[in-house]
């Protein structure tokens, strides 16, 4: 299928060609013709599916009629959960609308100075892309006029609800004319989302682009179990030595963890950046730009980067810590395998976190292959539960390199020290303990069933 068959105006077709879009993605092919009929849409689509252009193109088409009639005003309002996502949508709106007469896009996000946003709002604005809180500030100060909005987009609605924006969203929507077209996009659809959608949409067409089970086919996923944070740090050192990594995003659960790990990796000579909520928006924007320009190879981030970040050169998403919500796993790994490329998602989990992994697998609708690295195997969980060590469907060997051993001595030290002393110990060739002896002899310790596990020995 080609874009030419979707009913889009020539100015927009030209922009899609210039953006390098050869053919519509499934979400675009299904949404755009329906949207052009004026229908409200409720779309379940994952990040990376091309959903942004799926709502921007029909919204811009409607806007182009108004621009031709010199009917100016903020006709499109797009609400998004994060600043990064807002900025990316703003950039894409400018790109896809580049042949519409002097299109003006205002991106209004928190964490940025008010003054430039106020200046933007005091001039002509056709599209507002905003996070809900900052938009409300501008509405309350009388600067943002929402009375002319004709197209409302709620992007990543599930995330906005998770982030507690429900009241702000409802207040914003109460200021918008009821006579409008609404596009409601969400990666997941539970009862809360359905309720919000029910309030905002009129007789919508409901599109579920990809059922969860088929998602992320382009991303190879695997999981490594670890005994403790020090062990995870060892696994990370192994994983990062893979020269297949073009750029990686490494997720931690805390801002402090992200800053510390970024510092450690920088000390080890990686071109590293950090992205977390303690950074101001300018720092965050600078970091994202450095990533896009390839000046950063390893980005250590909290979940602020789990959504919206669209850098097609990210080859690996690594969960150093598990996400708090299973849905966030999907968003995190969606940072790789973008724009039709292949990606790899690697997750580290401590043995005590197996139940969290199961929740993630339930959300995904499939299991994640467990992989072990020779010399870095987790300590077997002894006879506590029966099927613990049985192979899981989908488990398979992944390519890895034999590495310096992980010893029990390392496990007792805190993460940073543990890594450094482990490295030093390995370099000095001072293996210790039964594990090392077994590994060097190429034997299994009693109770280990290495033949049932995938290892990086191959
Ligand atoms: P999104 O899901 O909107 O975040 O889009 C993910 C990426 O896919 C972005 O880098 C888009 O520029 C890119 N993209 C969107 N539509 C197409 C298309 N039809 N062909 C190729 N790439 C696309």
Short mmCIF file of C-alpha atoms and ligand atoms in Angstrom, two decimals:
data_model
loop_
_atom_site.label_atom_id
_atom_site.label_comp_id
_atom_site.label_asym_id
_atom_site.label_seq_id
_atom_site.Cartn_x
_atom_site.Cartn_y
_atom_site.Cartn_z
CA UNK A 1 0.00 0.00 0.00
CA UNK A 2 1.20 3.52 -0.71
CA UNK A 3 0.47 6.82 1.03
CA UNK A 4 -1.11 8.04 -2.22
CA UNK A 5 -4.16 5.83 -1.65
CA UNK A 6 -5.01 7.22 1.79
CA UNK A 7 -6.68 10.43 0.65
CA UNK A 8 -4.00 12.82 1.90
CA UNK A 9 -3.38 16.26 0.40
CA UNK A 10 -0.39 16.67 -1.98
CA UNK A 11 1.48 18.90 0.55
CA UNK A 12 1.33 16.10 3.09
CA UNK A 13 2.28 13.39 0.60
CA UNK A 14 5.32 15.45 -0.30
CA UNK A 15 6.27 15.73 3.37
CA UNK A 16 5.95 11.98 3.93
CA UNK A 17 8.28 11.38 0.97
CA UNK A 18 10.78 13.88 2.32
CA UNK A 19 10.59 12.14 5.70
CA UNK A 20 11.58 8.93 3.91
CA UNK A 21 8.32 7.10 4.54
CA UNK A 22 7.97 4.65 1.65
CA UNK A 23 4.65 3.18 2.75
CA UNK A 24 2.24 3.60 5.63
CA UNK A 25 2.72 1.50 8.73
CA UNK A 26 -0.33 -0.60 9.75
CA UNK A 27 -1.52 1.98 12.26
CA UNK A 28 -1.30 4.69 9.60
CA UNK A 29 -3.00 2.60 6.93
CA UNK A 30 -5.92 1.87 9.24
CA UNK A 31 -6.27 5.17 11.09
CA UNK A 32 -5.73 7.80 8.40
CA UNK A 33 -8.65 6.97 6.04
CA UNK A 34 -11.05 6.69 8.99
CA UNK A 35 -9.78 9.89 10.55
CA UNK A 36 -10.22 11.72 7.27
CA UNK A 37 -13.94 10.90 7.37
CA UNK A 38 -14.13 12.97 10.55
CA UNK A 39 -14.59 10.05 12.94
CA UNK A 40 -13.24 9.97 16.46
CA UNK A 41 -10.63 7.26 16.92
CA UNK A 42 -9.72 5.05 19.83
CA UNK A 43 -6.45 3.41 18.85
CA UNK A 44 -4.45 0.85 20.72
CA UNK A 45 -0.98 1.01 19.24
CA UNK A 46 2.46 0.67 20.62
CA UNK A 47 5.19 3.24 20.56
CA UNK A 48 7.41 2.82 17.52
CA UNK A 49 4.47 1.80 15.32
CA UNK A 50 4.28 5.13 13.51
CA UNK A 51 1.34 6.29 15.61
CA UNK A 52 2.49 9.93 15.70
CA UNK A 53 2.15 10.37 11.95
CA UNK A 54 -1.10 8.38 12.14
CA UNK A 55 -2.73 11.20 14.09
CA UNK A 56 -0.66 14.12 12.79
CA UNK A 57 -1.36 13.59 9.08
CA UNK A 58 -5.19 13.68 9.27
CA UNK A 59 -5.05 16.49 11.83
CA UNK A 60 -2.76 18.49 9.53
CA UNK A 61 -5.04 17.82 6.58
CA UNK A 62 -7.97 19.34 8.46
CA UNK A 63 -5.76 22.23 9.49
CA UNK A 64 -4.70 22.86 5.90
CA UNK A 65 -8.32 23.66 4.97
CA UNK A 66 -8.49 26.20 7.78
CA UNK A 67 -5.16 27.76 6.86
CA UNK A 68 -6.32 28.16 3.28
CA UNK A 69 -9.36 30.06 4.56
CA UNK A 70 -7.01 32.13 6.77
CA UNK A 71 -8.88 30.76 9.74
CA UNK A 72 -6.13 30.95 12.34
CA UNK A 73 -5.96 29.83 15.96
CA UNK A 74 -4.85 26.82 17.98
CA UNK A 75 -6.85 24.29 15.97
CA UNK A 76 -4.92 21.20 17.04
CA UNK A 77 -4.17 20.33 20.64
CA UNK A 78 -1.98 17.32 21.41
CA UNK A 79 -1.59 16.22 25.03
CA UNK A 80 1.31 13.93 25.91
CA UNK A 81 2.66 12.56 29.16
CA UNK A 82 6.31 13.59 28.90
CA UNK A 83 8.35 16.53 27.80
CA UNK A 84 10.52 14.45 25.52
CA UNK A 85 7.51 13.03 23.74
CA UNK A 86 5.98 16.51 23.37
CA UNK A 87 9.17 17.80 21.83
CA UNK A 88 9.38 14.91 19.41
CA UNK A 89 5.78 15.34 18.35
CA UNK A 90 6.36 19.08 17.92
CA UNK A 91 9.34 18.37 15.68
CA UNK A 92 7.39 15.83 13.63
CA UNK A 93 4.44 18.21 13.26
CA UNK A 94 6.77 20.87 11.88
CA UNK A 95 8.35 18.33 9.53
CA UNK A 96 5.10 16.85 8.21
CA UNK A 97 3.48 20.28 8.01
CA UNK A 98 6.46 21.91 6.30
CA UNK A 99 4.45 22.54 3.09
CA UNK A 100 1.47 24.05 4.86
CA UNK A 101 1.58 27.79 4.73
CA UNK A 102 3.75 29.05 7.61
CA UNK A 103 2.53 26.47 10.12
CA UNK A 104 3.23 27.48 13.73
CA UNK A 105 3.72 24.83 16.39
CA UNK A 106 4.01 25.69 20.10
CA UNK A 107 5.48 23.07 22.40
CA UNK A 108 4.55 23.77 26.01
CA UNK A 109 6.25 21.55 28.54
CA UNK A 110 7.07 21.75 32.21
CA UNK A 111 10.63 22.22 33.40
CA UNK A 112 11.27 24.91 30.78
CA UNK A 113 11.22 28.68 31.34
CA UNK A 114 7.78 30.26 30.99
CA UNK A 115 8.91 33.35 29.11
CA UNK A 116 9.67 31.80 25.67
CA UNK A 117 6.41 29.82 25.85
CA UNK A 118 4.51 32.98 26.72
CA UNK A 119 6.13 34.74 23.76
CA UNK A 120 5.08 31.84 21.49
CA UNK A 121 1.51 32.03 22.74
CA UNK A 122 1.33 35.77 22.20
CA UNK A 123 1.83 35.19 18.46
CA UNK A 124 -0.05 33.04 15.96
CA UNK A 125 -0.22 29.38 16.95
CA UNK A 126 -1.81 26.59 14.88
CA UNK A 127 -0.80 23.54 16.90
CA UNK A 128 -0.18 23.17 20.61
CA UNK A 129 1.72 20.13 21.81
CA UNK A 130 1.78 20.10 25.59
CA UNK A 131 2.10 18.23 28.82
CA UNK A 132 -1.16 18.78 30.75
CA UNK A 133 0.19 20.63 33.80
CA UNK A 134 2.10 23.33 31.95
CA UNK A 135 -0.72 23.82 29.49
CA UNK A 136 -3.11 24.45 32.37
CA UNK A 137 -0.75 27.09 33.77
CA UNK A 138 -0.95 28.93 30.45
CA UNK A 139 -4.71 28.48 30.25
CA UNK A 140 -5.12 29.90 33.76
CA UNK A 141 -2.93 32.87 33.00
CA UNK A 142 -5.20 33.57 30.03
CA UNK A 143 -2.46 33.12 27.43
CA UNK A 144 -3.47 29.77 25.93
CA UNK A 145 -6.78 30.02 24.14
CA UNK A 146 -8.31 26.59 23.62
CA UNK A 147 -11.66 27.84 22.37
CA UNK A 148 -10.75 27.22 18.70
CA UNK A 149 -9.50 23.65 19.05
CA UNK A 150 -10.99 21.41 16.36
CA UNK A 151 -8.77 18.36 16.78
CA UNK A 152 -7.81 16.97 20.17
CA UNK A 153 -5.20 14.22 20.46
CA UNK A 154 -4.52 12.31 23.65
CA UNK A 155 -1.30 10.48 23.05
CA UNK A 156 -0.18 7.68 25.38
CA UNK A 157 -3.32 8.17 27.42
CA UNK A 158 -2.49 5.20 29.65
CA UNK A 159 0.76 6.80 30.66
CA UNK A 160 -0.92 10.12 31.37
CA UNK A 161 -3.28 8.32 33.73
CA UNK A 162 -0.39 6.47 35.37
CA UNK A 163 1.30 9.79 35.94
CA UNK A 164 -1.77 11.18 37.68
CA UNK A 165 -2.76 13.70 35.00
CA UNK A 166 -6.43 12.74 35.02
CA UNK A 167 -7.68 15.94 36.72
CA UNK A 168 -5.54 18.18 34.54
CA UNK A 169 -6.72 16.38 31.41
CA UNK A 170 -10.36 16.74 32.40
CA UNK A 171 -9.90 20.43 33.16
CA UNK A 172 -8.15 21.02 29.84
CA UNK A 173 -10.80 19.12 27.91
CA UNK A 174 -13.59 21.10 29.60
CA UNK A 175 -12.12 24.23 27.96
CA UNK A 176 -12.26 22.77 24.45
CA UNK A 177 -15.34 22.98 22.21
CA UNK A 178 -17.45 19.82 22.26
CA UNK A 179 -17.72 20.08 18.52
CA UNK A 180 -14.35 18.58 17.65
CA UNK A 181 -12.62 15.45 16.43
CA UNK A 182 -10.74 13.45 19.04
CA UNK A 183 -7.96 10.90 18.57
CA UNK A 184 -7.25 8.81 21.63
CA UNK A 185 -4.07 6.74 21.49
CA UNK A 186 -2.98 4.31 24.16
CA UNK A 187 -0.59 1.36 24.26
CA UNK A 188 -2.85 -0.48 26.70
CA UNK A 189 -6.58 -0.42 27.21
CA UNK A 190 -7.91 -1.25 30.63
CA UNK A 191 -11.11 -0.23 32.35
CA UNK A 192 -9.73 3.16 33.46
CA UNK A 193 -8.68 4.03 29.95
CA UNK A 194 -11.98 2.86 28.51
CA UNK A 195 -13.81 5.10 31.00
CA UNK A 196 -11.75 8.15 30.08
CA UNK A 197 -12.15 7.36 26.38
CA UNK A 198 -15.90 7.02 26.90
CA UNK A 199 -16.00 10.55 28.32
CA UNK A 200 -13.89 12.12 25.60
CA UNK A 201 -14.95 10.37 22.40
CA UNK A 202 -18.16 10.29 20.42
CA UNK A 203 -19.01 7.06 18.69
CA UNK A 204 -15.36 6.28 18.00
CA UNK A 205 -13.91 3.74 15.60
CA UNK A 206 -11.90 1.34 17.75
CA UNK A 207 -8.66 0.07 16.25
CA UNK A 208 -6.41 -2.44 17.91
CA UNK A 209 -3.43 -2.42 15.65
CA UNK A 210 -1.42 -5.27 17.07
CA UNK A 211 -2.58 -7.62 19.76
CA UNK A 212 0.06 -7.72 22.53
CA UNK A 213 1.24 -11.20 21.61
CA UNK A 214 2.55 -10.08 18.26
CA UNK A 215 4.26 -6.99 19.51
CA UNK A 216 7.97 -6.43 19.34
CA UNK A 217 8.70 -9.27 16.94
CA UNK A 218 11.64 -7.19 15.76
CA UNK A 219 13.13 -7.08 19.27
CA UNK A 220 15.08 -10.06 20.59
CA UNK A 221 14.43 -10.31 24.29
CA UNK A 222 16.37 -12.17 26.94
CA UNK A 223 16.72 -12.18 30.68
CA UNK A 224 19.68 -12.86 32.96
CA UNK A 225 19.09 -13.78 36.57
CA UNK A 226 21.51 -12.46 39.17
CA UNK A 227 22.11 -13.02 42.85
CA UNK A 228 22.41 -9.37 43.81
CA UNK A 229 23.24 -5.90 42.43
CA UNK A 230 26.96 -6.65 42.31
CA UNK A 231 26.27 -9.66 40.15
CA UNK A 232 24.07 -7.54 37.86
CA UNK A 233 26.95 -5.09 37.49
CA UNK A 234 29.18 -7.97 36.38
CA UNK A 235 26.59 -9.08 33.87
CA UNK A 236 26.32 -5.54 32.56
CA UNK A 237 30.08 -5.33 32.06
CA UNK A 238 29.86 -8.53 30.04
CA UNK A 239 26.91 -7.40 27.97
CA UNK A 240 28.43 -4.01 27.20
CA UNK A 241 31.56 -5.63 25.84
CA UNK A 242 29.47 -6.80 22.87
CA UNK A 243 30.60 -4.81 19.86
CA UNK A 244 27.17 -5.34 18.26
CA UNK A 245 25.94 -2.54 20.50
CA UNK A 246 25.60 0.59 18.46
CA UNK A 247 23.88 2.60 21.17
CA UNK A 248 22.28 1.32 24.35
CA UNK A 249 19.80 2.74 26.77
CA UNK A 250 20.22 1.31 30.25
CA UNK A 251 17.29 1.67 32.62
CA UNK A 252 17.66 1.98 36.37
CA UNK A 253 14.89 2.29 38.92
CA UNK A 254 16.22 5.39 40.69
CA UNK A 255 17.63 8.74 39.67
CA UNK A 256 20.59 8.18 41.97
CA UNK A 257 21.19 4.76 40.44
CA UNK A 258 21.16 6.29 36.96
CA UNK A 259 23.61 9.04 37.90
CA UNK A 260 25.97 6.61 39.67
CA UNK A 261 25.94 4.01 36.92
CA UNK A 262 26.47 6.67 34.25
CA UNK A 263 29.48 7.92 36.18
CA UNK A 264 30.90 4.41 36.49
CA UNK A 265 30.50 3.71 32.79
CA UNK A 266 32.06 7.06 31.92
CA UNK A 267 34.98 6.17 34.21
CA UNK A 268 35.32 2.95 32.25
CA UNK A 269 35.70 4.93 29.04
CA UNK A 270 32.21 4.65 27.53
CA UNK A 271 30.68 7.73 25.92
CA UNK A 272 27.93 7.93 28.49
CA UNK A 273 25.04 10.20 29.38
CA UNK A 274 22.39 10.18 32.09
CA UNK A 275 18.73 11.09 31.81
CA UNK A 276 16.54 11.38 34.88
CA UNK A 277 14.02 13.60 36.59
CA UNK A 278 16.59 15.51 38.68
CA UNK A 279 17.95 17.11 35.54
CA UNK A 280 16.42 20.30 34.26
CA UNK A 281 14.83 20.34 30.85
CA UNK A 282 17.78 21.99 29.12
CA UNK A 283 20.12 19.30 30.40
CA UNK A 284 17.67 16.61 29.30
CA UNK A 285 17.27 18.13 25.86
CA UNK A 286 21.06 18.41 25.48
CA UNK A 287 21.46 14.77 26.44
CA UNK A 288 18.81 13.58 23.98
CA UNK A 289 20.46 15.62 21.24
CA UNK A 290 23.87 14.13 22.04
CA UNK A 291 22.29 10.68 21.82
CA UNK A 292 20.65 11.49 18.49
CA UNK A 293 23.92 12.80 17.13
CA UNK A 294 25.80 9.70 18.30
CA UNK A 295 27.96 11.55 20.80
CA UNK A 296 26.52 9.36 23.56
CA UNK A 297 26.76 5.59 23.19
CA UNK A 298 25.40 4.47 26.56
CA UNK A 299 22.48 6.38 27.99
CA UNK A 300 21.63 5.50 31.59
CA UNK A 301 18.09 6.58 32.32
CA UNK A 302 15.11 6.25 34.59
CA UNK A 303 11.62 5.74 33.22
CA UNK A 304 11.50 9.38 32.09
CA UNK A 305 13.08 7.98 28.93
CA UNK A 306 10.88 4.91 28.73
CA UNK A 307 8.41 6.58 26.44
CA UNK A 308 8.69 8.95 23.59
CA UNK A 309 12.43 8.78 23.08
CA UNK A 310 12.76 8.09 19.39
CA UNK A 311 16.33 7.44 18.33
CA UNK A 312 16.42 4.82 15.63
CA UNK A 313 20.12 4.05 16.19
CA UNK A 314 19.52 2.59 19.67
CA UNK A 315 20.34 -1.07 19.14
CA UNK A 316 19.96 -2.27 22.74
CA UNK A 317 17.59 -1.56 25.61
CA UNK A 318 18.94 -2.91 28.89
CA UNK A 319 16.88 -3.15 32.05
CA UNK A 320 19.54 -2.95 34.71
CA UNK A 321 16.67 -2.76 37.21
CA UNK A 322 13.22 -4.14 36.55
CA UNK A 323 10.50 -1.59 35.87
CA UNK A 324 7.94 -1.03 38.61
CA UNK A 325 4.99 -1.57 36.28
CA UNK A 326 4.92 -4.43 33.75
CA UNK A 327 3.65 -2.02 31.08
CA UNK A 328 6.80 0.03 31.48
CA UNK A 329 8.80 -2.97 30.30
CA UNK A 330 7.01 -2.70 26.97
CA UNK A 331 7.72 1.00 26.74
CA UNK A 332 11.34 0.60 27.73
CA UNK A 333 12.13 -2.07 25.16
CA UNK A 334 10.26 -0.02 22.57
CA UNK A 335 13.22 2.40 22.61
CA UNK A 336 14.98 -0.08 20.38
CA UNK A 337 13.86 -1.80 17.19
CA UNK A 338 12.47 1.48 15.90
CA UNK A 339 11.60 2.52 12.38
CA UNK A 340 11.70 -1.04 11.08
CA UNK A 341 15.11 -1.91 12.56
CA UNK A 342 15.97 -4.87 14.72
CA UNK A 343 16.70 -4.43 18.39
CA UNK A 344 17.83 -6.35 21.45
CA UNK A 345 16.29 -6.05 24.91
CA UNK A 346 18.25 -7.46 27.84
CA UNK A 347 16.84 -7.61 31.33
CA UNK A 348 18.59 -8.30 34.60
CA UNK A 349 16.51 -9.59 37.47
CA UNK A 350 17.43 -10.79 40.90
CA UNK A 351 16.22 -14.25 41.76
CA UNK A 352 13.83 -12.84 44.33
CA UNK A 353 12.19 -10.81 41.56
CA UNK A 354 10.95 -13.82 39.61
CA UNK A 355 7.33 -12.99 40.40
CA UNK A 356 7.81 -9.55 38.83
CA UNK A 357 9.24 -11.17 35.73
CA UNK A 358 6.18 -13.40 35.57
CA UNK A 359 3.93 -10.34 35.68
CA UNK A 360 5.87 -8.83 32.80
CA UNK A 361 5.55 -12.06 30.85
CA UNK A 362 1.83 -12.14 31.49
CA UNK A 363 1.53 -8.61 30.14
CA UNK A 364 3.62 -9.51 27.11
CA UNK A 365 1.70 -12.72 26.52
CA UNK A 366 4.89 -14.75 26.19
CA UNK A 367 7.90 -15.82 28.20
CA UNK A 368 11.30 -14.19 27.93
CA UNK A 369 14.26 -16.44 27.17
CA UNK A 370 16.49 -17.00 30.20
CA UNK A 371 20.15 -16.82 29.35
CA UNK A 372 23.23 -17.54 31.40
CA UNK A 373 26.77 -16.53 30.85
CA UNK A 374 29.53 -18.93 31.68
CA UNK A 375 31.19 -17.89 34.88
CA UNK A 376 28.35 -15.51 35.71
CA UNK A 377 25.56 -18.01 36.39
CA UNK A 378 23.24 -17.23 39.28
CA UNK A 379 23.49 -19.44 42.32
CA UNK A 380 20.94 -22.22 41.87
CA UNK A 381 17.92 -21.80 44.04
CA UNK A 382 18.07 -25.05 45.94
CA UNK A 383 15.14 -27.43 46.21
CA UNK A 384 12.87 -24.60 47.35
CA UNK A 385 10.48 -25.05 44.54
CA UNK A 386 10.35 -27.89 42.11
CA UNK A 387 10.14 -26.49 38.61
CA UNK A 388 12.51 -23.52 39.23
CA UNK A 389 15.23 -24.89 37.03
CA UNK A 390 13.22 -26.45 34.31
CA UNK A 391 13.75 -24.95 30.89
CA UNK A 392 11.14 -22.44 29.86
CA UNK A 393 9.49 -22.25 26.52
CA UNK A 394 11.36 -19.89 24.29
CA UNK A 395 14.61 -20.20 26.22
CA UNK A 396 17.52 -20.50 23.88
CA UNK A 397 21.20 -19.87 23.64
CA UNK A 398 22.30 -16.38 22.84
CA UNK A 399 25.66 -15.46 21.56
CA UNK A 400 27.95 -14.33 24.33
CA UNK A 401 31.58 -14.48 25.12
CA UNK A 402 33.27 -16.38 27.90
CA UNK A 403 34.05 -13.82 30.53
CA UNK A 404 35.86 -13.44 33.73
CA UNK A 405 34.17 -15.39 36.45
CA UNK A 406 31.73 -14.00 38.94
CA UNK A 407 32.72 -15.22 42.36
CA UNK A 408 30.80 -15.49 45.59
CA UNK A 409 33.23 -13.01 47.08
CA UNK A 410 31.87 -10.35 44.75
CA UNK A 411 28.36 -11.00 45.78
CA UNK A 412 29.06 -9.83 49.28
CA UNK A 413 30.23 -6.40 48.22
CA UNK A 414 28.09 -3.44 47.24
CA UNK A 415 27.56 -2.88 43.54
CA UNK A 416 30.24 -0.40 42.63
CA UNK A 417 33.01 -1.81 44.72
CA UNK A 418 32.00 -5.26 43.80
CA UNK A 419 32.48 -4.56 40.15
CA UNK A 420 35.81 -2.87 40.56
CA UNK A 421 37.26 -5.46 42.86
CA UNK A 422 35.87 -8.21 40.69
CA UNK A 423 37.56 -6.74 37.68
CA UNK A 424 40.80 -6.40 39.55
CA UNK A 425 40.54 -9.93 40.88
CA UNK A 426 39.86 -11.38 37.48
CA UNK A 427 42.66 -9.47 35.93
CA UNK A 428 45.00 -10.73 38.53
CA UNK A 429 43.80 -14.18 37.62
CA UNK A 430 42.83 -14.96 41.16
CA UNK A 431 39.79 -17.16 40.92
CA UNK A 432 38.30 -18.12 44.20
CA UNK A 433 35.81 -20.62 45.49
CA UNK A 434 34.14 -23.72 44.23
CA UNK A 435 32.27 -21.88 41.53
CA UNK A 436 35.46 -20.75 39.87
CA UNK A 437 37.03 -24.17 40.15
CA UNK A 438 34.01 -25.77 38.59
CA UNK A 439 33.87 -23.20 35.85
CA UNK A 440 37.54 -23.48 34.99
CA UNK A 441 37.34 -27.22 34.97
CA UNK A 442 34.32 -26.95 32.68
CA UNK A 443 32.23 -28.96 35.12
CA UNK A 444 28.95 -28.39 36.76
CA UNK A 445 28.68 -28.10 40.44
CA UNK A 446 26.40 -30.55 42.16
CA UNK A 447 22.82 -29.46 41.60
CA UNK A 448 23.59 -27.40 38.55
CA UNK A 449 21.93 -28.52 35.40
CA UNK A 450 23.77 -26.50 32.90
CA UNK A 451 22.65 -28.72 30.06
CA UNK A 452 19.17 -27.38 30.57
CA UNK A 453 20.17 -23.78 30.50
CA UNK A 454 21.26 -21.68 27.62
CA UNK A 455 24.77 -20.47 28.18
CA UNK A 456 27.03 -18.11 26.37
CA UNK A 457 29.58 -20.86 25.89
CA UNK A 458 28.76 -21.38 22.25
P1 LIG B 1 6.18 6.62 16.46
O1 LIG B 1 5.53 5.31 16.72
O2 LIG B 1 5.23 7.65 16.01
O3 LIG B 1 7.00 7.07 17.64
O4 LIG B 1 7.20 6.46 15.22
C1 LIG B 1 8.37 5.69 15.29
C2 LIG B 1 9.34 6.02 14.18
O5 LIG B 1 8.86 5.54 12.93
C3 LIG B 1 9.63 7.50 13.97
O6 LIG B 1 11.04 7.65 13.84
C4 LIG B 1 8.98 7.84 12.68
O7 LIG B 1 9.67 8.88 11.99
C5 LIG B 1 9.05 6.55 11.92
N1 LIG B 1 7.96 6.38 10.95
C6 LIG B 1 6.69 6.77 11.09
N2 LIG B 1 5.97 6.41 10.01
C7 LIG B 1 6.81 5.79 9.18
C8 LIG B 1 6.66 5.18 7.89
N3 LIG B 1 5.49 5.14 7.26
N4 LIG B 1 7.75 4.62 7.32
C9 LIG B 1 8.94 4.63 7.97
N5 LIG B 1 9.16 5.18 9.18
C10 LIG B 1 8.09 5.75 9.78
#
